[in-house]
Amino acid sequence: MPSLLTIEVSPRLESSTSRKLTALFVQEWRAANGDGRVVVRDLAKTVPPFVDAPWIGGAFTPPEQHSPESAAAIAISDDLVAELQAADHLVIGTPMYNFSIPASLKAWIDHVVRVGVTVSTANVGLLTGKKATVIIATGGDFGPGSPVEGYNLASGYLRQVLGWIGITDVRIVLAGRARAGGEGEMAVEQFGGDIRMAVAA
Ligand SMILES: Cc1cc2nc3c(=O)[nH]c(=O)nc-3n(C[C@H](O)[C@H](O)[C@H](O)COP(=O)(O)O)c2cc1C
């Protein structure tokens, strides 16, 4: 049974463009994978804790040496890693914040990039055989040919860090000028074709 892990990031909930696009992705994915399982990890509703000293102590020592604080910190990471390991397809729906990604998504990444767990000590990504779709809602237009195309640090970063843990089959849907319905802005449906292509790829 195919499995989809959906990472929601935007705190704007019902008003969010990226959430509308991930909902469209999930709808299309369900249509293509009838009996598939969809797991949602909502980083706005439960913000992952930032990496701290107990987390670092836990990530680089065997479990039998963990303090109670390290064990608790690593248990959160282990849960997030297990969700990702179980997924065949990962979809991340995120806004762009200050040319990059929101801190909550970075916190999730810091939990799932684990030496010896998702990337080997020889720097080989261990989460192979998965697909990922990254939907990035932005206020500006960072598409090909835009004079500010290079300002977009989110796409390259997410592609690189997913590749680092072995997820190299990545499609990025850049939903530029999708400011959730104001006058003159792109309708969310505008990106439906890109979403369908990402599901079919
Ligand atoms: C704190 C903050 C920072 C933002 N930074 C950028 C930015 O650097 N570039 C951009 O084009 N849009 C920026 N935006 C606009 C959002 O990326 C845009 O409105 C996006 O569609 C929001 O996605 P959402 O509706 O899913 O929350 C920013 C918005 C906020 C709240």
PDB file of C-alpha atoms and ligand atoms in Angstrom:
ATOM      1  CA  MET A   1       0.000   0.000   0.000  1.00  0.00           C
ATOM      2  CA  PRO A   2       1.634   3.306  -1.047  1.00  0.00           C
ATOM      3  CA  SER A   3       2.116   5.895   1.656  1.00  0.00           C
ATOM      4  CA  LEU A   4       2.231   9.694   1.482  1.00  0.00           C
ATOM      5  CA  LEU A   5       3.683  11.913   4.195  1.00  0.00           C
ATOM      6  CA  THR A   6       2.329  15.474   4.032  1.00  0.00           C
ATOM      7  CA  ILE A   7       4.305  18.192   5.795  1.00  0.00           C
ATOM      8  CA  GLU A   8       2.232  21.328   6.399  1.00  0.00           C
ATOM      9  CA  VAL A   9       4.079  24.458   7.452  1.00  0.00           C
ATOM     10  CA  SER A  10       1.993  27.609   7.078  1.00  0.00           C
ATOM     11  CA  PRO A  11       0.529  29.101  10.262  1.00  0.00           C
ATOM     12  CA  ARG A  12      -2.198  30.736   8.145  1.00  0.00           C
ATOM     13  CA  LEU A  13      -4.262  27.532   8.227  1.00  0.00           C
ATOM     14  CA  GLU A  14      -7.505  28.046   6.237  1.00  0.00           C
ATOM     15  CA  SER A  15      -6.143  31.152   4.438  1.00  0.00           C
ATOM     16  CA  SER A  16      -2.911  29.500   3.391  1.00  0.00           C
ATOM     17  CA  THR A  17      -1.973  29.134  -0.264  1.00  0.00           C
ATOM     18  CA  SER A  18       0.539  26.354   0.374  1.00  0.00           C
ATOM     19  CA  ARG A  19      -2.064  24.398   2.354  1.00  0.00           C
ATOM     20  CA  LYS A  20      -4.587  24.758  -0.481  1.00  0.00           C
ATOM     21  CA  LEU A  21      -1.965  23.409  -2.867  1.00  0.00           C
ATOM     22  CA  THR A  22      -0.994  20.478  -0.650  1.00  0.00           C
ATOM     23  CA  ALA A  23      -4.718  19.682  -0.310  1.00  0.00           C
ATOM     24  CA  LEU A  24      -4.933  19.608  -4.096  1.00  0.00           C
ATOM     25  CA  PHE A  25      -1.848  17.385  -4.233  1.00  0.00           C
ATOM     26  CA  VAL A  26      -3.326  14.968  -1.669  1.00  0.00           C
ATOM     27  CA  GLN A  27      -6.619  14.845  -3.607  1.00  0.00           C
ATOM     28  CA  GLU A  28      -4.773  13.999  -6.833  1.00  0.00           C
ATOM     29  CA  TRP A  29      -2.488  11.520  -5.068  1.00  0.00           C
ATOM     30  CA  ARG A  30      -5.485   9.729  -3.540  1.00  0.00           C
ATOM     31  CA  ALA A  31      -7.132   9.545  -6.970  1.00  0.00           C
ATOM     32  CA  ALA A  32      -3.971   7.903  -8.335  1.00  0.00           C
ATOM     33  CA  ASN A  33      -3.316   5.659  -5.277  1.00  0.00           C
ATOM     34  CA  GLY A  34      -6.784   4.546  -4.207  1.00  0.00           C
ATOM     35  CA  ASP A  35      -5.824   2.429  -1.190  1.00  0.00           C
ATOM     36  CA  GLY A  36      -2.868   4.614  -0.197  1.00  0.00           C
ATOM     37  CA  ARG A  37      -2.206   5.872   3.308  1.00  0.00           C
ATOM     38  CA  VAL A  38      -1.879   9.613   3.975  1.00  0.00           C
ATOM     39  CA  VAL A  39      -0.097  10.828   7.122  1.00  0.00           C
ATOM     40  CA  VAL A  40      -0.120  14.546   7.964  1.00  0.00           C
ATOM     41  CA  ARG A  41       2.582  16.200  10.063  1.00  0.00           C
ATOM     42  CA  ASP A  42       1.464  19.760  10.815  1.00  0.00           C
ATOM     43  CA  LEU A  43       4.452  21.867  11.881  1.00  0.00           C
ATOM     44  CA  ALA A  44       2.306  24.933  12.602  1.00  0.00           C
ATOM     45  CA  LYS A  45       0.089  23.060  15.050  1.00  0.00           C
ATOM     46  CA  THR A  46       3.018  21.257  16.728  1.00  0.00           C
ATOM     47  CA  VAL A  47       6.265  23.148  16.186  1.00  0.00           C
ATOM     48  CA  PRO A  48       9.261  20.797  16.587  1.00  0.00           C
ATOM     49  CA  PRO A  49      11.726  21.900  19.264  1.00  0.00           C
ATOM     50  CA  PHE A  50      15.003  23.374  18.074  1.00  0.00           C
ATOM     51  CA  VAL A  51      18.180  21.311  18.326  1.00  0.00           C
ATOM     52  CA  ASP A  52      19.702  21.855  21.780  1.00  0.00           C
ATOM     53  CA  ALA A  53      22.532  20.355  23.861  1.00  0.00           C
ATOM     54  CA  PRO A  54      20.539  17.277  25.034  1.00  0.00           C
ATOM     55  CA  TRP A  55      19.533  16.575  21.402  1.00  0.00           C
ATOM     56  CA  ILE A  56      23.149  16.784  20.215  1.00  0.00           C
ATOM     57  CA  GLY A  57      24.311  14.624  23.112  1.00  0.00           C
ATOM     58  CA  GLY A  58      21.661  12.035  22.220  1.00  0.00           C
ATOM     59  CA  ALA A  59      22.226  12.056  18.459  1.00  0.00           C
ATOM     60  CA  PHE A  60      25.918  11.221  18.765  1.00  0.00           C
ATOM     61  CA  THR A  61      25.921   8.678  21.601  1.00  0.00           C
ATOM     62  CA  PRO A  62      24.340   5.207  21.938  1.00  0.00           C
ATOM     63  CA  PRO A  63      20.911   5.071  23.650  1.00  0.00           C
ATOM     64  CA  GLU A  64      22.293   3.374  26.789  1.00  0.00           C
ATOM     65  CA  GLN A  65      24.356   6.504  27.478  1.00  0.00           C
ATOM     66  CA  HIS A  66      21.449   8.952  27.114  1.00  0.00           C
ATOM     67  CA  SER A  67      20.446  11.230  29.981  1.00  0.00           C
ATOM     68  CA  PRO A  68      16.662  11.518  30.485  1.00  0.00           C
ATOM     69  CA  GLU A  69      16.812  14.892  28.671  1.00  0.00           C
ATOM     70  CA  SER A  70      18.659  13.397  25.685  1.00  0.00           C
ATOM     71  CA  ALA A  71      16.318  10.413  25.552  1.00  0.00           C
ATOM     72  CA  ALA A  72      13.303  12.751  25.430  1.00  0.00           C
ATOM     73  CA  ALA A  73      14.871  14.955  22.748  1.00  0.00           C
ATOM     74  CA  ILE A  74      15.845  11.984  20.564  1.00  0.00           C
ATOM     75  CA  ALA A  75      12.429  10.337  20.977  1.00  0.00           C
ATOM     76  CA  ILE A  76      10.899  13.297  19.105  1.00  0.00           C
ATOM     77  CA  SER A  77      13.493  12.957  16.363  1.00  0.00           C
ATOM     78  CA  ASP A  78      12.980   9.177  16.172  1.00  0.00           C
ATOM     79  CA  ASP A  79       9.207   9.664  15.662  1.00  0.00           C
ATOM     80  CA  LEU A  80       9.739  12.202  12.870  1.00  0.00           C
ATOM     81  CA  VAL A  81      12.350   9.967  11.205  1.00  0.00           C
ATOM     82  CA  ALA A  82      10.040   6.927  11.427  1.00  0.00           C
ATOM     83  CA  GLU A  83       7.253   8.848   9.678  1.00  0.00           C
ATOM     84  CA  LEU A  84       9.627   9.758   6.875  1.00  0.00           C
ATOM     85  CA  GLN A  85      11.072   6.237   6.600  1.00  0.00           C
ATOM     86  CA  ALA A  86       7.545   4.829   6.232  1.00  0.00           C
ATOM     87  CA  ALA A  87       6.596   7.144   3.351  1.00  0.00           C
ATOM     88  CA  ASP A  88       6.955   6.361  -0.351  1.00  0.00           C
ATOM     89  CA  HIS A  89       6.181   9.946  -1.310  1.00  0.00           C
ATOM     90  CA  LEU A  90       6.836  13.091   0.698  1.00  0.00           C
ATOM     91  CA  VAL A  91       4.993  16.326  -0.029  1.00  0.00           C
ATOM     92  CA  ILE A  92       6.090  19.510   1.698  1.00  0.00           C
ATOM     93  CA  GLY A  93       3.844  22.563   1.402  1.00  0.00           C
ATOM     94  CA  THR A  94       5.574  25.684   2.672  1.00  0.00           C
ATOM     95  CA  PRO A  95       5.589  29.448   2.338  1.00  0.00           C
ATOM     96  CA  MET A  96       8.813  31.262   1.505  1.00  0.00           C
ATOM     97  CA  TYR A  97       9.946  33.387   4.448  1.00  0.00           C
ATOM     98  CA  ASN A  98      12.700  35.934   3.856  1.00  0.00           C
ATOM     99  CA  PHE A  99      13.911  34.156   0.713  1.00  0.00           C
ATOM    100  CA  SER A 100      14.220  30.858   2.576  1.00  0.00           C
ATOM    101  CA  ILE A 101      12.045  28.475   4.621  1.00  0.00           C
ATOM    102  CA  PRO A 102      10.130  29.069   7.881  1.00  0.00           C
ATOM    103  CA  ALA A 103      11.961  28.161  11.092  1.00  0.00           C
ATOM    104  CA  SER A 104       9.471  25.375  11.879  1.00  0.00           C
ATOM    105  CA  LEU A 105      10.398  23.536   8.665  1.00  0.00           C
ATOM    106  CA  LYS A 106      14.102  24.010   9.394  1.00  0.00           C
ATOM    107  CA  ALA A 107      13.494  22.556  12.875  1.00  0.00           C
ATOM    108  CA  TRP A 108      11.834  19.485  11.278  1.00  0.00           C
ATOM    109  CA  ILE A 109      14.789  19.086   8.901  1.00  0.00           C
ATOM    110  CA  ASP A 110      17.227  19.252  11.825  1.00  0.00           C
ATOM    111  CA  HIS A 111      15.360  16.330  13.424  1.00  0.00           C
ATOM    112  CA  VAL A 112      15.260  14.091  10.344  1.00  0.00           C
ATOM    113  CA  VAL A 113      18.845  14.588   9.152  1.00  0.00           C
ATOM    114  CA  ARG A 114      20.596  12.168  11.513  1.00  0.00           C
ATOM    115  CA  VAL A 115      24.072  10.728  11.051  1.00  0.00           C
ATOM    116  CA  GLY A 116      23.900   6.944  11.257  1.00  0.00           C
ATOM    117  CA  VAL A 117      20.122   6.986  10.784  1.00  0.00           C
ATOM    118  CA  THR A 118      19.176   8.896   7.605  1.00  0.00           C
ATOM    119  CA  VAL A 119      22.694   9.640   6.346  1.00  0.00           C
ATOM    120  CA  SER A 120      25.573   7.237   6.846  1.00  0.00           C
ATOM    121  CA  THR A 121      28.858   8.093   8.541  1.00  0.00           C
ATOM    122  CA  ALA A 122      30.328   7.917   5.007  1.00  0.00           C
ATOM    123  CA  ASN A 123      27.902  10.691   3.944  1.00  0.00           C
ATOM    124  CA  VAL A 124      25.589   8.447   1.929  1.00  0.00           C
ATOM    125  CA  GLY A 125      21.880   9.259   2.080  1.00  0.00           C
ATOM    126  CA  LEU A 126      19.941   6.285   3.434  1.00  0.00           C
ATOM    127  CA  LEU A 127      16.347   7.231   2.523  1.00  0.00           C
ATOM    128  CA  THR A 128      16.550   5.974  -1.038  1.00  0.00           C
ATOM    129  CA  GLY A 129      13.670   4.947  -3.291  1.00  0.00           C
ATOM    130  CA  LYS A 130      11.356   7.787  -2.272  1.00  0.00           C
ATOM    131  CA  LYS A 131       9.807  10.625  -4.245  1.00  0.00           C
ATOM    132  CA  ALA A 132       9.335  14.147  -2.948  1.00  0.00           C
ATOM    133  CA  THR A 133       7.257  17.084  -4.078  1.00  0.00           C
ATOM    134  CA  VAL A 134       7.986  20.494  -2.603  1.00  0.00           C
ATOM    135  CA  ILE A 135       5.347  23.209  -3.014  1.00  0.00           C
ATOM    136  CA  ILE A 136       6.645  26.688  -2.186  1.00  0.00           C
ATOM    137  CA  ALA A 137       4.168  29.582  -2.023  1.00  0.00           C
ATOM    138  CA  THR A 138       5.836  32.946  -2.495  1.00  0.00           C
ATOM    139  CA  GLY A 139       4.628  36.527  -2.655  1.00  0.00           C
ATOM    140  CA  GLY A 140       7.093  37.414  -5.399  1.00  0.00           C
ATOM    141  CA  ASP A 141       7.812  35.752  -8.710  1.00  0.00           C
ATOM    142  CA  PHE A 142      11.039  33.746  -8.620  1.00  0.00           C
ATOM    143  CA  GLY A 143      10.343  31.702 -11.739  1.00  0.00           C
ATOM    144  CA  PRO A 144      12.810  31.154 -14.615  1.00  0.00           C
ATOM    145  CA  GLY A 145      13.800  34.458 -16.182  1.00  0.00           C
ATOM    146  CA  SER A 146      12.667  36.584 -13.244  1.00  0.00           C
ATOM    147  CA  PRO A 147      15.263  39.244 -12.350  1.00  0.00           C
ATOM    148  CA  VAL A 148      15.109  37.981  -8.737  1.00  0.00           C
ATOM    149  CA  GLU A 149      15.205  34.253  -9.575  1.00  0.00           C
ATOM    150  CA  GLY A 150      18.500  33.943  -7.660  1.00  0.00           C
ATOM    151  CA  TYR A 151      16.961  35.376  -4.486  1.00  0.00           C
ATOM    152  CA  ASN A 152      15.064  32.122  -3.992  1.00  0.00           C
ATOM    153  CA  LEU A 153      17.197  30.156  -1.535  1.00  0.00           C
ATOM    154  CA  ALA A 154      14.359  27.839  -0.551  1.00  0.00           C
ATOM    155  CA  SER A 155      14.237  25.625  -3.663  1.00  0.00           C
ATOM    156  CA  GLY A 156      17.965  24.901  -3.817  1.00  0.00           C
ATOM    157  CA  TYR A 157      18.275  24.348  -0.089  1.00  0.00           C
ATOM    158  CA  LEU A 158      15.372  21.891   0.100  1.00  0.00           C
ATOM    159  CA  ARG A 159      16.603  19.978  -2.953  1.00  0.00           C
ATOM    160  CA  GLN A 160      20.099  19.769  -1.446  1.00  0.00           C
ATOM    161  CA  VAL A 161      19.099  18.670   2.045  1.00  0.00           C
ATOM    162  CA  LEU A 162      16.605  16.071   0.767  1.00  0.00           C
ATOM    163  CA  GLY A 163      19.319  14.737  -1.547  1.00  0.00           C
ATOM    164  CA  TRP A 164      21.715  14.576   1.406  1.00  0.00           C
ATOM    165  CA  ILE A 165      19.454  12.021   3.118  1.00  0.00           C
ATOM    166  CA  GLY A 166      18.950  10.071  -0.115  1.00  0.00           C
ATOM    167  CA  ILE A 167      15.757  11.640  -1.503  1.00  0.00           C
ATOM    168  CA  THR A 168      16.947  12.670  -4.939  1.00  0.00           C
ATOM    169  CA  ASP A 169      13.711  12.279  -6.943  1.00  0.00           C
ATOM    170  CA  VAL A 170      12.382  15.768  -6.117  1.00  0.00           C
ATOM    171  CA  ARG A 171       9.915  17.987  -7.979  1.00  0.00           C
ATOM    172  CA  ILE A 172       9.499  21.594  -6.945  1.00  0.00           C
ATOM    173  CA  VAL A 173       6.295  23.542  -7.606  1.00  0.00           C
ATOM    174  CA  LEU A 174       7.060  27.229  -7.231  1.00  0.00           C
ATOM    175  CA  ALA A 175       3.736  28.961  -6.622  1.00  0.00           C
ATOM    176  CA  GLY A 176       4.804  32.550  -7.194  1.00  0.00           C
ATOM    177  CA  ARG A 177       2.524  35.539  -6.629  1.00  0.00           C
ATOM    178  CA  ALA A 178       0.018  33.209  -4.999  1.00  0.00           C
ATOM    179  CA  ARG A 179      -0.989  35.560  -2.272  1.00  0.00           C
ATOM    180  CA  ALA A 180      -4.194  33.730  -1.433  1.00  0.00           C
ATOM    181  CA  GLY A 181      -6.818  35.549  -3.369  1.00  0.00           C
ATOM    182  CA  GLY A 182      -6.213  39.304  -3.375  1.00  0.00           C
ATOM    183  CA  GLU A 183      -7.024  41.280  -6.504  1.00  0.00           C
ATOM    184  CA  GLY A 184      -4.590  40.716  -9.365  1.00  0.00           C
ATOM    185  CA  GLU A 185      -2.994  37.685  -7.738  1.00  0.00           C
ATOM    186  CA  MET A 186      -2.633  34.217  -9.185  1.00  0.00           C
ATOM    187  CA  ALA A 187      -5.441  31.815  -8.378  1.00  0.00           C
ATOM    188  CA  VAL A 188      -4.407  28.675  -6.539  1.00  0.00           C
ATOM    189  CA  GLU A 189      -5.949  26.644  -9.395  1.00  0.00           C
ATOM    190  CA  GLN A 190      -3.308  28.174 -11.668  1.00  0.00           C
ATOM    191  CA  PHE A 191      -0.867  25.637 -10.261  1.00  0.00           C
ATOM    192  CA  GLY A 192      -3.152  22.610 -10.662  1.00  0.00           C
ATOM    193  CA  GLY A 193      -1.286  21.425 -13.777  1.00  0.00           C
ATOM    194  CA  ASP A 194       2.070  21.465 -11.967  1.00  0.00           C
ATOM    195  CA  ILE A 195       0.568  19.578  -9.034  1.00  0.00           C
ATOM    196  CA  ARG A 196      -0.943  16.897 -11.283  1.00  0.00           C
ATOM    197  CA  MET A 197       2.377  16.494 -13.076  1.00  0.00           C
ATOM    198  CA  ALA A 198       4.169  16.061  -9.741  1.00  0.00           C
ATOM    199  CA  VAL A 199       1.723  13.321  -8.711  1.00  0.00           C
ATOM    200  CA  ALA A 200       2.103  11.528 -12.043  1.00  0.00           C
ATOM    201  CA  ALA A 201       5.923  11.800 -12.199  1.00  0.00           C
TER     202      ALA A 201
HETATM  203  C1  LIG B   1       7.392  36.435   7.662  1.00  0.00           C
HETATM  204  C2  LIG B   1       7.118  36.396   6.177  1.00  0.00           C
HETATM  205  C3  LIG B   1       8.190  36.475   5.306  1.00  0.00           C
HETATM  206  C4  LIG B   1       7.958  36.417   3.935  1.00  0.00           C
HETATM  207  N1  LIG B   1       9.020  36.481   3.088  1.00  0.00           N
HETATM  208  C5  LIG B   1       8.812  36.426   1.757  1.00  0.00           C
HETATM  209  C6  LIG B   1       9.910  36.483   0.843  1.00  0.00           C
HETATM  210  O1  LIG B   1      11.075  36.556   1.211  1.00  0.00           O
HETATM  211  N2  LIG B   1       9.639  36.444  -0.475  1.00  0.00           N
HETATM  212  C7  LIG B   1       8.363  36.341  -0.955  1.00  0.00           C
HETATM  213  O2  LIG B   1       8.186  36.304  -2.161  1.00  0.00           O
HETATM  214  N3  LIG B   1       7.306  36.271  -0.116  1.00  0.00           N
HETATM  215  C8  LIG B   1       7.502  36.323   1.224  1.00  0.00           C
HETATM  216  N4  LIG B   1       6.443  36.240   2.066  1.00  0.00           N
HETATM  217  C9  LIG B   1       5.098  36.040   1.499  1.00  0.00           C
HETATM  218  C10 LIG B   1       4.691  34.576   1.538  1.00  0.00           C
HETATM  219  O3  LIG B   1       5.706  33.713   1.090  1.00  0.00           O
HETATM  220  C11 LIG B   1       3.482  34.385   0.645  1.00  0.00           C
HETATM  221  O4  LIG B   1       2.433  35.247   1.039  1.00  0.00           O
HETATM  222  C12 LIG B   1       3.012  32.938   0.654  1.00  0.00           C
HETATM  223  O5  LIG B   1       2.038  32.784  -0.342  1.00  0.00           O
HETATM  224  C13 LIG B   1       2.460  32.555   2.017  1.00  0.00           C
HETATM  225  O6  LIG B   1       2.117  31.193   2.006  1.00  0.00           O
HETATM  226  P1  LIG B   1       0.901  30.653   2.881  1.00  0.00           P
HETATM  227  O7  LIG B   1      -0.326  31.363   2.317  1.00  0.00           O
HETATM  228  O8  LIG B   1       0.859  29.200   2.620  1.00  0.00           O
HETATM  229  O9  LIG B   1       1.146  31.029   4.289  1.00  0.00           O
HETATM  230  C14 LIG B   1       6.637  36.302   3.438  1.00  0.00           C
HETATM  231  C15 LIG B   1       5.577  36.229   4.328  1.00  0.00           C
HETATM  232  C16 LIG B   1       5.803  36.277   5.692  1.00  0.00           C
HETATM  233  C17 LIG B   1       4.640  36.181   6.650  1.00  0.00           C
END
